[in-house]
Short mmCIF file of C-alpha atoms in Angstrom, two decimals:
data_model
loop_
_atom_site.label_atom_id
_atom_site.label_comp_id
_atom_site.label_asym_id
_atom_site.label_seq_id
_atom_site.Cartn_x
_atom_site.Cartn_y
_atom_site.Cartn_z
CA MET B 106 23.31 -24.81 -9.38
CA ASN B 107 20.34 -23.02 -10.91
CA LYS B 108 21.11 -19.17 -11.76
CA GLY B 109 19.86 -17.94 -8.59
CA GLU B 110 22.23 -20.38 -6.80
CA LEU B 111 24.90 -19.52 -8.93
CA ILE B 112 24.50 -15.69 -8.40
CA ASN B 113 24.11 -16.22 -4.86
CA TYR B 114 27.19 -18.50 -4.50
CA TRP B 115 29.54 -15.29 -5.90
CA VAL B 116 27.61 -12.90 -3.55
CA GLU B 117 28.74 -14.80 -0.50
CA LYS B 118 32.15 -14.93 -1.77
CA TYR B 119 32.35 -11.24 -2.23
CA LYS B 120 29.81 -10.17 0.28
CA ASP B 121 32.49 -8.00 1.94
CA ILE B 122 33.38 -6.04 -1.35
CA GLY B 123 31.56 -2.92 -2.44
CA ALA B 124 29.10 -3.21 -5.50
CA ASP B 125 31.16 -0.80 -7.34
CA ARG B 126 34.39 -2.74 -6.67
CA ILE B 127 32.78 -5.86 -8.06
CA LEU B 128 31.70 -4.08 -11.34
CA LEU B 129 34.76 -2.11 -12.00
CA GLY B 130 37.64 -4.22 -10.13
CA ALA B 131 39.48 -7.62 -10.90
CA ASN B 132 37.66 -10.61 -9.82
CA ASP B 133 36.70 -14.05 -11.13
CA ILE B 134 33.17 -13.43 -11.34
CA PRO B 135 31.84 -14.78 -14.85
CA SER B 136 31.16 -11.44 -16.85
CA ASP B 137 27.65 -12.14 -17.44
CA LEU B 138 26.92 -12.64 -13.84
CA ARG B 139 29.11 -9.55 -12.39
CA SER B 140 26.45 -6.78 -12.62
CA LEU B 141 23.77 -9.33 -11.24
CA VAL B 142 26.07 -10.05 -8.05
CA ALA B 143 26.59 -6.33 -7.51
CA THR B 144 22.75 -5.62 -7.60
CA GLN B 145 22.37 -8.28 -4.76
CA ILE B 146 24.97 -7.20 -2.47
CA SER B 147 23.73 -3.45 -3.02
CA LEU B 148 20.33 -4.15 -2.18
CA LYS B 149 20.81 -6.66 0.53
CA SER B 150 19.49 -4.92 3.23
CA ASN B 151 16.16 -3.70 1.36
CA PHE B 152 15.59 -7.00 0.22
CA MET B 153 15.83 -8.53 3.61
CA VAL B 154 13.23 -6.17 5.07
CA LYS B 155 10.65 -6.09 2.20
CA LEU B 156 10.63 -9.68 1.20
CA PRO B 157 11.93 -11.74 4.10
CA SER B 158 10.56 -15.16 2.78
CA TRP B 159 12.21 -14.45 -0.64
CA TYR B 160 15.71 -13.32 1.16
CA SER B 161 15.94 -16.57 2.95
CA ASN B 162 15.98 -18.53 -0.12
CA PRO B 163 19.26 -19.21 -1.57
CA SER B 164 17.69 -19.77 -5.24
CA ILE B 165 16.39 -16.33 -5.19
CA TYR B 166 17.87 -13.24 -7.09
CA ILE B 167 16.83 -9.56 -8.06
CA PRO B 168 17.29 -9.01 -11.70
CA THR B 169 17.35 -5.06 -11.57
CA LYS B 170 17.35 -2.60 -8.84
CA LEU B 171 14.08 -1.25 -10.19
CA ALA B 172 12.16 -4.49 -9.80
CA LEU B 173 12.61 -4.46 -5.96
CA GLU B 174 11.85 -0.79 -5.62
CA GLN B 175 8.46 -1.52 -7.45
CA SER B 176 7.50 -4.50 -5.98
CA THR B 177 4.69 -5.22 -3.16
CA GLY B 178 6.31 -5.85 0.10
CA GLU B 179 5.45 -9.19 1.38
CA VAL B 180 3.05 -8.20 4.07
CA CYS B 181 0.83 -6.28 1.39
CA ALA B 182 1.14 -9.14 -0.98
CA ARG B 183 -0.24 -11.52 1.44
CA TYR B 184 -3.10 -9.29 2.03
CA LYS B 185 -4.50 -10.01 -1.40
CA GLN B 186 -4.89 -13.54 -0.52
CA ARG B 187 -8.17 -12.75 0.96
CA PHE B 188 -9.82 -12.01 -2.42
CA ILE B 189 -8.97 -15.32 -3.88
CA SER B 190 -10.03 -18.94 -3.16
CA ASP B 191 -8.38 -22.32 -3.38
CA THR B 192 -10.50 -23.45 -6.23
CA ASP B 193 -9.67 -20.19 -8.31
CA ILE B 194 -7.53 -20.02 -11.48
CA LEU B 195 -5.62 -17.10 -11.42
CA CYS B 196 -4.15 -14.91 -14.17
CA ASP B 197 -1.71 -12.16 -13.35
CA PHE B 198 -1.72 -9.72 -16.19
CA THR B 199 1.15 -7.87 -15.15
CA GLY B 200 3.49 -10.46 -13.58
CA GLY B 201 6.51 -8.09 -12.92
CA PHE B 202 8.99 -9.27 -10.16
CA GLY B 203 6.32 -11.73 -9.25
CA VAL B 204 5.49 -11.11 -5.52
CA ASP B 205 1.83 -10.43 -5.69
CA PHE B 206 1.56 -13.35 -7.99
CA TRP B 207 3.63 -15.60 -5.60
CA ALA B 208 1.31 -14.74 -2.79
CA MET B 209 -1.83 -15.48 -4.74
CA ALA B 210 -0.77 -18.74 -6.54
CA THR B 211 0.07 -19.93 -2.96
CA LYS B 212 -3.61 -20.18 -2.60
CA ALA B 213 -4.89 -20.53 -5.92
CA HIS B 214 -5.86 -24.03 -7.40
CA LYS B 215 -3.86 -23.34 -10.87
CA SER B 216 -2.06 -19.90 -12.07
CA TYR B 217 -0.91 -18.09 -15.00
CA TYR B 218 1.90 -15.50 -14.99
CA ILE B 219 2.18 -13.02 -18.01
CA GLU B 220 4.88 -10.51 -18.36
CA GLN B 221 6.16 -8.73 -21.33
CA ASP B 222 9.51 -7.68 -20.11
CA LYS B 223 11.97 -10.42 -20.88
CA ASP B 224 14.60 -9.87 -18.11
CA LEU B 225 11.49 -9.78 -15.50
CA TYR B 226 10.06 -12.67 -17.08
CA GLU B 227 12.99 -14.89 -16.87
CA ALA B 228 13.82 -13.74 -13.30
CA ALA B 229 10.29 -14.46 -12.03
CA ARG B 230 9.98 -17.89 -13.89
CA ASP B 231 13.48 -19.01 -11.96
CA ASN B 232 12.43 -17.50 -8.66
CA LEU B 233 8.61 -18.46 -8.57
CA THR B 234 9.82 -21.92 -9.41
CA SER B 235 11.99 -22.19 -6.59
CA LEU B 236 9.58 -20.48 -4.05
CA LEU B 237 6.29 -22.37 -5.04
CA GLY B 238 7.73 -25.73 -6.01
CA ASN B 239 6.25 -28.44 -7.82
CA ASP B 240 3.15 -28.75 -5.91
CA LYS B 241 1.61 -25.70 -7.74
CA MET B 242 0.31 -25.83 -11.58
CA ILE B 243 1.76 -22.66 -12.91
CA GLU B 244 2.34 -21.63 -16.33
CA PHE B 245 4.71 -18.84 -17.45
CA ILE B 246 3.67 -16.70 -20.58
CA HIS B 247 6.21 -14.11 -22.07
CA GLY B 248 3.88 -11.56 -23.89
CA ASN B 249 1.27 -8.72 -23.61
CA SER B 250 -1.67 -9.69 -21.57
CA THR B 251 -4.18 -7.86 -23.60
CA SER B 252 -3.45 -10.64 -26.33
CA TYR B 253 -4.57 -13.48 -23.95
CA LEU B 254 -8.15 -11.92 -23.25
CA ASP B 255 -9.59 -15.06 -25.58
CA TYR B 256 -6.87 -17.71 -23.76
CA CYS B 257 -8.13 -16.71 -20.22
CA ALA B 258 -11.74 -17.39 -21.22
CA ASP B 259 -10.52 -20.77 -22.91
CA HIS B 260 -8.85 -21.92 -19.94
CA ASP B 261 -11.44 -21.00 -17.50
CA VAL B 262 -9.60 -18.43 -15.73
CA SER B 263 -11.72 -17.27 -12.57
CA PHE B 264 -9.69 -14.56 -11.19
CA ILE B 265 -7.57 -11.92 -12.66
CA PHE B 266 -5.27 -9.51 -11.12
CA MET B 267 -3.67 -6.54 -12.78
CA ASP B 268 -1.12 -3.72 -11.54
CA PRO B 269 -1.32 -1.14 -14.30
CA ALA B 270 1.94 1.02 -14.82
CA ARG B 271 2.14 4.71 -15.57
CA ARG B 272 2.25 5.30 -19.31
CA ASP B 273 5.60 7.11 -20.27
CA THR B 274 4.61 10.40 -21.09
CA GLY B 275 8.14 11.96 -21.18
CA ASP B 276 7.37 13.87 -17.93
CA LYS B 277 9.49 11.98 -15.35
CA ASN B 278 8.29 14.48 -12.59
CA ARG B 279 4.19 13.80 -13.43
CA ARG B 280 2.31 12.12 -10.84
CA VAL B 281 -0.63 9.77 -11.89
CA PHE B 282 -4.22 10.67 -10.83
CA ALA B 283 -6.25 8.73 -13.12
CA ILE B 284 -6.54 5.18 -14.38
CA ASP B 285 -6.67 6.31 -17.88
CA ASP B 286 -3.03 7.38 -17.02
CA CYS B 287 -1.94 3.78 -16.84
CA TYR B 288 -1.26 0.72 -18.93
CA PRO B 289 -2.90 -1.59 -19.55
CA ASN B 290 -5.89 0.41 -19.64
CA ALA B 291 -8.10 -1.44 -16.76
CA VAL B 292 -11.35 0.17 -18.03
CA GLU B 293 -10.68 -1.19 -21.68
CA ILE B 294 -9.63 -4.74 -20.57
CA ILE B 295 -12.54 -5.24 -18.19
CA ARG B 296 -14.68 -4.31 -20.84
CA ASP B 297 -12.96 -6.51 -23.23
CA ILE B 298 -13.16 -9.44 -20.76
CA ASN B 299 -16.70 -8.92 -20.04
CA LYS B 300 -17.54 -9.25 -23.74
CA ILE B 301 -15.23 -12.08 -24.31
CA TYR B 302 -16.50 -14.18 -21.68
CA SER B 303 -20.36 -13.50 -22.46
CA LEU B 304 -19.78 -14.57 -25.96
CA LYS B 305 -18.35 -17.75 -24.97
CA ARG B 306 -20.87 -18.23 -22.32
CA LYS B 307 -18.42 -18.28 -19.59
CA ILE B 308 -18.86 -17.16 -16.11
CA PRO B 309 -16.77 -13.96 -16.00
CA PRO B 310 -13.86 -13.75 -13.63
CA LYS B 311 -13.31 -11.62 -10.45
CA ILE B 312 -10.96 -9.11 -10.91
CA LEU B 313 -8.60 -7.34 -8.66
CA VAL B 314 -6.98 -4.09 -9.80
CA LYS B 315 -4.10 -2.58 -7.85
CA LEU B 316 -3.59 1.25 -8.46
CA SER B 317 -1.22 3.96 -7.25
CA PRO B 318 -2.21 5.42 -3.66
CA MET B 319 -2.24 8.83 -5.58
CA LEU B 320 -5.61 8.22 -7.10
CA ASP B 321 -8.72 9.90 -5.95
CA VAL B 322 -11.15 7.63 -4.35
CA ALA B 323 -14.27 9.08 -5.80
CA HIS B 324 -12.90 9.30 -9.32
CA THR B 325 -11.62 5.82 -9.18
CA LEU B 326 -15.21 4.38 -8.22
CA LYS B 327 -16.94 6.57 -11.06
CA THR B 328 -14.26 5.21 -13.44
CA LEU B 329 -14.90 1.28 -12.26
CA PRO B 330 -18.83 1.23 -11.68
CA GLN B 331 -18.57 -2.55 -11.36
CA ALA B 332 -16.65 -2.41 -8.38
CA LYS B 333 -17.69 -4.44 -5.10
CA GLU B 334 -15.37 -2.67 -2.78
CA LEU B 335 -12.37 -0.41 -2.88
CA ASN B 336 -9.56 -1.08 -0.43
CA ILE B 337 -6.87 1.53 0.65
CA LEU B 338 -4.23 -0.67 1.92
CA CYS B 339 -1.73 0.82 4.40
CA HIS B 340 1.29 -0.72 6.13
CA LYS B 341 2.41 0.46 9.49
CA ASN B 342 0.25 3.70 8.67
CA GLU B 343 1.57 4.57 5.35
CA VAL B 344 -0.58 4.31 2.10
CA LYS B 345 0.91 1.90 0.21
CA GLU B 346 -1.99 0.87 -2.84
CA ILE B 347 -5.51 1.09 -3.94
CA LEU B 348 -7.25 -2.21 -4.43
CA VAL B 349 -10.33 -2.17 -6.37
CA TYR B 350 -12.23 -5.67 -6.24
CA ILE B 351 -14.70 -6.13 -9.44
CA ASP B 352 -17.22 -8.69 -9.70
CA LEU B 353 -18.65 -8.73 -13.15
CA GLU B 354 -21.49 -10.58 -12.14
CA HIS B 355 -22.32 -8.04 -9.25
CA THR B 356 -25.49 -5.72 -10.06
CA TYR B 357 -24.16 -2.22 -10.76
CA GLN B 358 -24.89 0.25 -8.12
CA ASP B 359 -24.03 4.27 -7.70
CA PHE B 360 -20.60 4.78 -6.96
CA LYS B 361 -21.39 6.46 -3.76
CA HIS B 362 -22.77 3.24 -2.25
CA ILE B 363 -19.59 1.15 -3.05
CA PRO B 364 -17.89 0.01 0.22
CA VAL B 365 -14.32 2.06 0.65
CA ILE B 366 -12.41 -0.34 3.39
CA ALA B 367 -9.29 1.49 4.87
CA SER B 368 -7.22 -1.20 5.91
CA ASN B 369 -3.94 -0.62 8.03
CA ILE B 370 -1.66 -3.48 8.88
CA LEU B 371 -0.12 -2.78 11.92
CA LYS B 372 3.06 -4.99 12.13
CA ASP B 373 4.44 -7.44 9.74
CA ASP B 374 1.49 -9.60 10.28
CA THR B 375 -1.75 -9.59 8.29
CA ASP B 376 -3.75 -10.88 11.22
CA LEU B 377 -3.52 -7.77 13.10
CA ILE B 378 -5.17 -4.93 10.88
CA ASP B 379 -7.16 -1.66 11.66
CA ILE B 380 -10.16 -1.93 9.39
CA PHE B 381 -12.64 0.73 9.07
CA THR B 382 -15.39 0.76 6.18
CA SER B 383 -17.81 3.40 5.09
CA THR B 384 -19.32 5.08 1.80
CA LEU B 385 -19.14 8.28 0.09
CA ASN B 386 -23.06 8.29 0.67
CA GLU B 387 -22.98 7.37 4.14
CA GLU B 388 -20.16 10.29 4.62
CA GLY B 389 -22.32 12.90 2.71
CA GLY B 390 -25.29 12.12 4.90
CA CYS B 391 -23.53 12.48 8.14
CA LYS B 392 -23.68 15.80 10.03
CA ALA B 393 -20.15 17.51 11.17
CA ASP B 394 -20.24 18.31 14.81
CA TYR B 395 -17.45 19.72 16.82
CA VAL B 396 -15.98 19.88 20.55
CA GLU B 397 -16.37 22.98 22.23
CA GLU B 398 -13.39 22.25 24.16
CA ILE B 399 -10.27 19.63 23.97
CA GLY B 400 -11.28 16.52 26.26
CA GLN B 401 -8.74 14.14 28.13
CA TYR B 402 -7.82 12.25 25.19
CA VAL B 403 -7.28 13.09 21.18
CA TYR B 404 -7.22 10.90 18.31
CA GLU B 405 -5.87 10.89 14.83
CA PRO B 406 -7.19 8.61 12.22
CA ASN B 407 -4.60 6.42 10.30
CA ALA B 408 -3.33 7.24 7.01
CA GLY B 409 -5.97 5.03 5.25
CA ILE B 410 -8.79 6.92 6.76
CA MET B 411 -7.11 10.23 5.92
CA LYS B 412 -6.94 9.00 2.22
CA SER B 413 -10.64 7.99 2.12
CA GLY B 414 -12.03 11.31 3.65
CA MET B 415 -14.54 9.50 5.49
CA PHE B 416 -13.85 11.92 8.73
CA LYS B 417 -17.69 12.40 9.44
CA SER B 418 -18.62 8.77 9.24
CA LEU B 419 -15.55 7.56 11.58
CA GLY B 420 -16.90 10.23 14.01
CA LEU B 421 -20.45 8.68 13.84
CA ALA B 422 -18.81 5.08 14.30
CA PHE B 423 -17.07 5.93 17.39
CA ASN B 424 -19.50 8.58 18.88
CA ILE B 425 -16.70 11.20 19.03
CA LEU B 426 -16.68 14.74 17.79
CA GLN B 427 -13.95 16.48 15.48
CA VAL B 428 -11.65 19.06 16.80
CA SER B 429 -12.62 21.31 13.49
CA ASN B 430 -13.47 20.65 9.85
CA ASP B 431 -9.81 20.57 8.56
CA SER B 432 -8.00 19.18 11.48
CA HIS B 433 -8.95 15.69 11.00
CA LEU B 434 -8.38 15.27 14.89
CA TYR B 435 -11.00 14.04 17.45
CA SER B 436 -11.25 14.52 20.93
CA SER B 437 -13.12 13.08 23.82
CA ASP B 438 -13.14 12.45 27.80
CA ARG B 439 -13.65 8.91 27.07
CA PHE B 440 -10.89 6.63 26.08
CA ILE B 441 -11.33 4.57 22.82
CA PRO B 442 -8.71 1.59 22.67
CA ASP B 443 -10.02 0.26 19.20
CA PHE B 444 -9.90 3.57 17.71
CA PRO B 445 -8.09 3.03 14.32
CA GLY B 446 -5.09 5.44 14.60
CA ARG B 447 -3.10 7.21 17.15
CA LYS B 448 -4.01 7.98 20.62
CA PHE B 449 -3.04 10.66 22.92
CA GLU B 450 -3.69 11.79 26.67
CA VAL B 451 -3.78 15.43 26.76
CA GLU B 452 -1.70 17.04 29.61
CA GLU B 453 -1.79 20.45 28.81
CA ILE B 454 -3.94 22.83 26.57
CA LEU B 455 -1.51 25.73 25.61
CA PRO B 456 -3.16 28.66 23.85
CA PHE B 457 -0.88 29.78 20.87
CA LYS B 458 0.96 33.07 21.11
CA SER B 459 4.44 34.39 20.59
CA SER B 460 5.27 34.25 24.20
CA LEU B 461 4.61 30.52 24.39
CA LEU B 462 7.30 29.77 21.86
CA LYS B 463 9.98 31.51 23.91
CA ASP B 464 8.49 29.64 26.96
CA LEU B 465 8.74 26.15 25.34
CA LYS B 466 12.33 27.09 24.35
CA SER B 467 13.30 27.81 27.96
CA LYS B 468 11.81 24.45 29.05
CA LYS B 469 13.85 22.18 26.49
CA ILE B 470 11.00 19.73 25.86
CA LYS B 471 11.25 16.60 24.16
CA ALA B 472 8.46 15.26 21.89
CA GLN B 473 7.35 14.50 18.48
CA ILE B 474 5.63 17.23 16.66
CA THR B 475 2.33 16.92 14.77
CA CYS B 476 0.36 20.00 13.08
CA ARG B 477 -3.13 19.60 11.71
CA ASN B 478 -4.86 22.83 10.47
CA PHE B 479 -2.14 24.83 11.94
CA PRO B 480 -0.17 27.54 10.28
CA LEU B 481 3.36 26.33 11.01
CA SER B 482 4.48 22.80 9.72
CA PRO B 483 6.29 20.46 12.49
CA ASP B 484 9.62 21.55 11.36
CA GLU B 485 9.06 25.42 11.66
CA LEU B 486 7.45 24.85 15.26
CA ARG B 487 10.65 22.61 16.16
CA LYS B 488 12.81 25.25 15.06
CA LYS B 489 11.04 27.96 17.00
CA THR B 490 10.70 26.11 19.91
CA GLY B 491 14.03 24.08 20.17
CA ILE B 492 11.87 20.85 20.97
CA LYS B 493 13.99 17.72 20.70
CA ASP B 494 12.49 14.74 19.29
CA ASP B 495 11.00 11.83 21.78
CA SER B 496 8.71 9.36 20.88
CA SER B 497 7.19 8.98 24.19
CA ARG B 498 5.29 12.70 24.04
CA THR B 499 3.62 14.63 21.47
CA ILE B 500 2.93 18.04 20.87
CA ILE B 501 0.18 18.61 18.55
CA GLY B 502 -0.45 21.97 16.82
CA THR B 503 -4.07 22.76 15.75
CA LYS B 504 -7.20 24.67 15.14
CA MET B 505 -10.31 24.80 17.00
CA SER B 506 -13.69 25.27 15.09
CA ASP B 507 -13.87 29.04 16.10
CA GLY B 508 -10.35 29.40 14.83
CA THR B 509 -8.40 29.38 18.21
CA LEU B 510 -5.15 27.75 17.73
CA PHE B 511 -3.88 25.65 20.53
CA LEU B 512 -0.69 23.47 21.33
CA LEU B 513 -1.72 20.16 22.84
CA ASN B 514 1.15 18.56 25.12
CA CYS B 515 0.36 15.01 25.10
CA ILE B 516 1.62 11.65 26.08
CA SER B 517 1.62 9.22 23.30
CA LEU B 518 -0.58 6.12 24.24
CA TYR B 519 0.07 2.77 23.08
CA THR B 520 -1.15 1.74 19.59
CA ARG B 521 -1.85 -1.77 18.63
#
């Protein structure tokens, strides 16, 4: 048995015992494996949902709770395969638990994994060897990636992936908004890679940088002017990560002309994706037009478009007007089945006033609640109206461009 199989042997034997009892109670699990067995049992349901292909393999184990929490989900990892070719030599500078590496190495010709944390390195080496088998050329390196830039050039690495992590500043509540707050510093590494490959007269590698979804899009593009495109990656309408694809042979351009791609993976299938592309320049050149009245249909952009801020570009692309500047809703009498976001059919347009709240409370309506540019939050509106939750109908609280407040009683339409 390899280590993963041994751990999972004990997991199967004690699967009906709580993790705390495994750690604190009497059992015959070897002491050096007890903590790992407890970890597998406590994280079983999360592991099964996040990484189903890994979960189904009896040789795979999770080294720590944090490793699973911080890892990419399987669907988002597979999305990255579109950036790499089967002739590429891949190097992952921040290997971690190895999920992104696994997805890209599946497609690459040859792959190098680098990780400085010893426990993560050992777990990834064990797991990835089992997952990828002997058909793939893979080398595992325990070390700091910044020390392997010359190594990459000497071994003709043609594709580099990095996932910079937040530096430990001592402030656990501080959110990251800038690339300079992360390690390794992507800006410095890209500069050094370009210099080293140039000195060795090697073709520079393509680079994919995975960043926190908290980062500002415009600031990120300014910071990485070599970017060929920026992807805002969502899964089931939740922004998961920002991906910046860099081609060092690509001609530098003004950051406002770099394509911003909002990709929303609709289900657990990377073949079913809503994609919208624009640039900051196109957005800045669009005129904002607003509806005079609510039409038969209302549309809410997906989370990736919300993050991108490309609201005027979206309206232009689908020939549809916004409800108001800050509502980020659109309305039309025309149904647009391929609109990238939620779609609603309006049944009632209710001017918002205090008497309406009492009326709604007496009707005992059931609906989801969405508020856009509205003085009450969904929870506050639900409390005041007594509306119970129901996914088939949606109450939208919003403000028109003239400042008029409305509640829109809508049927929630099917979204792909």
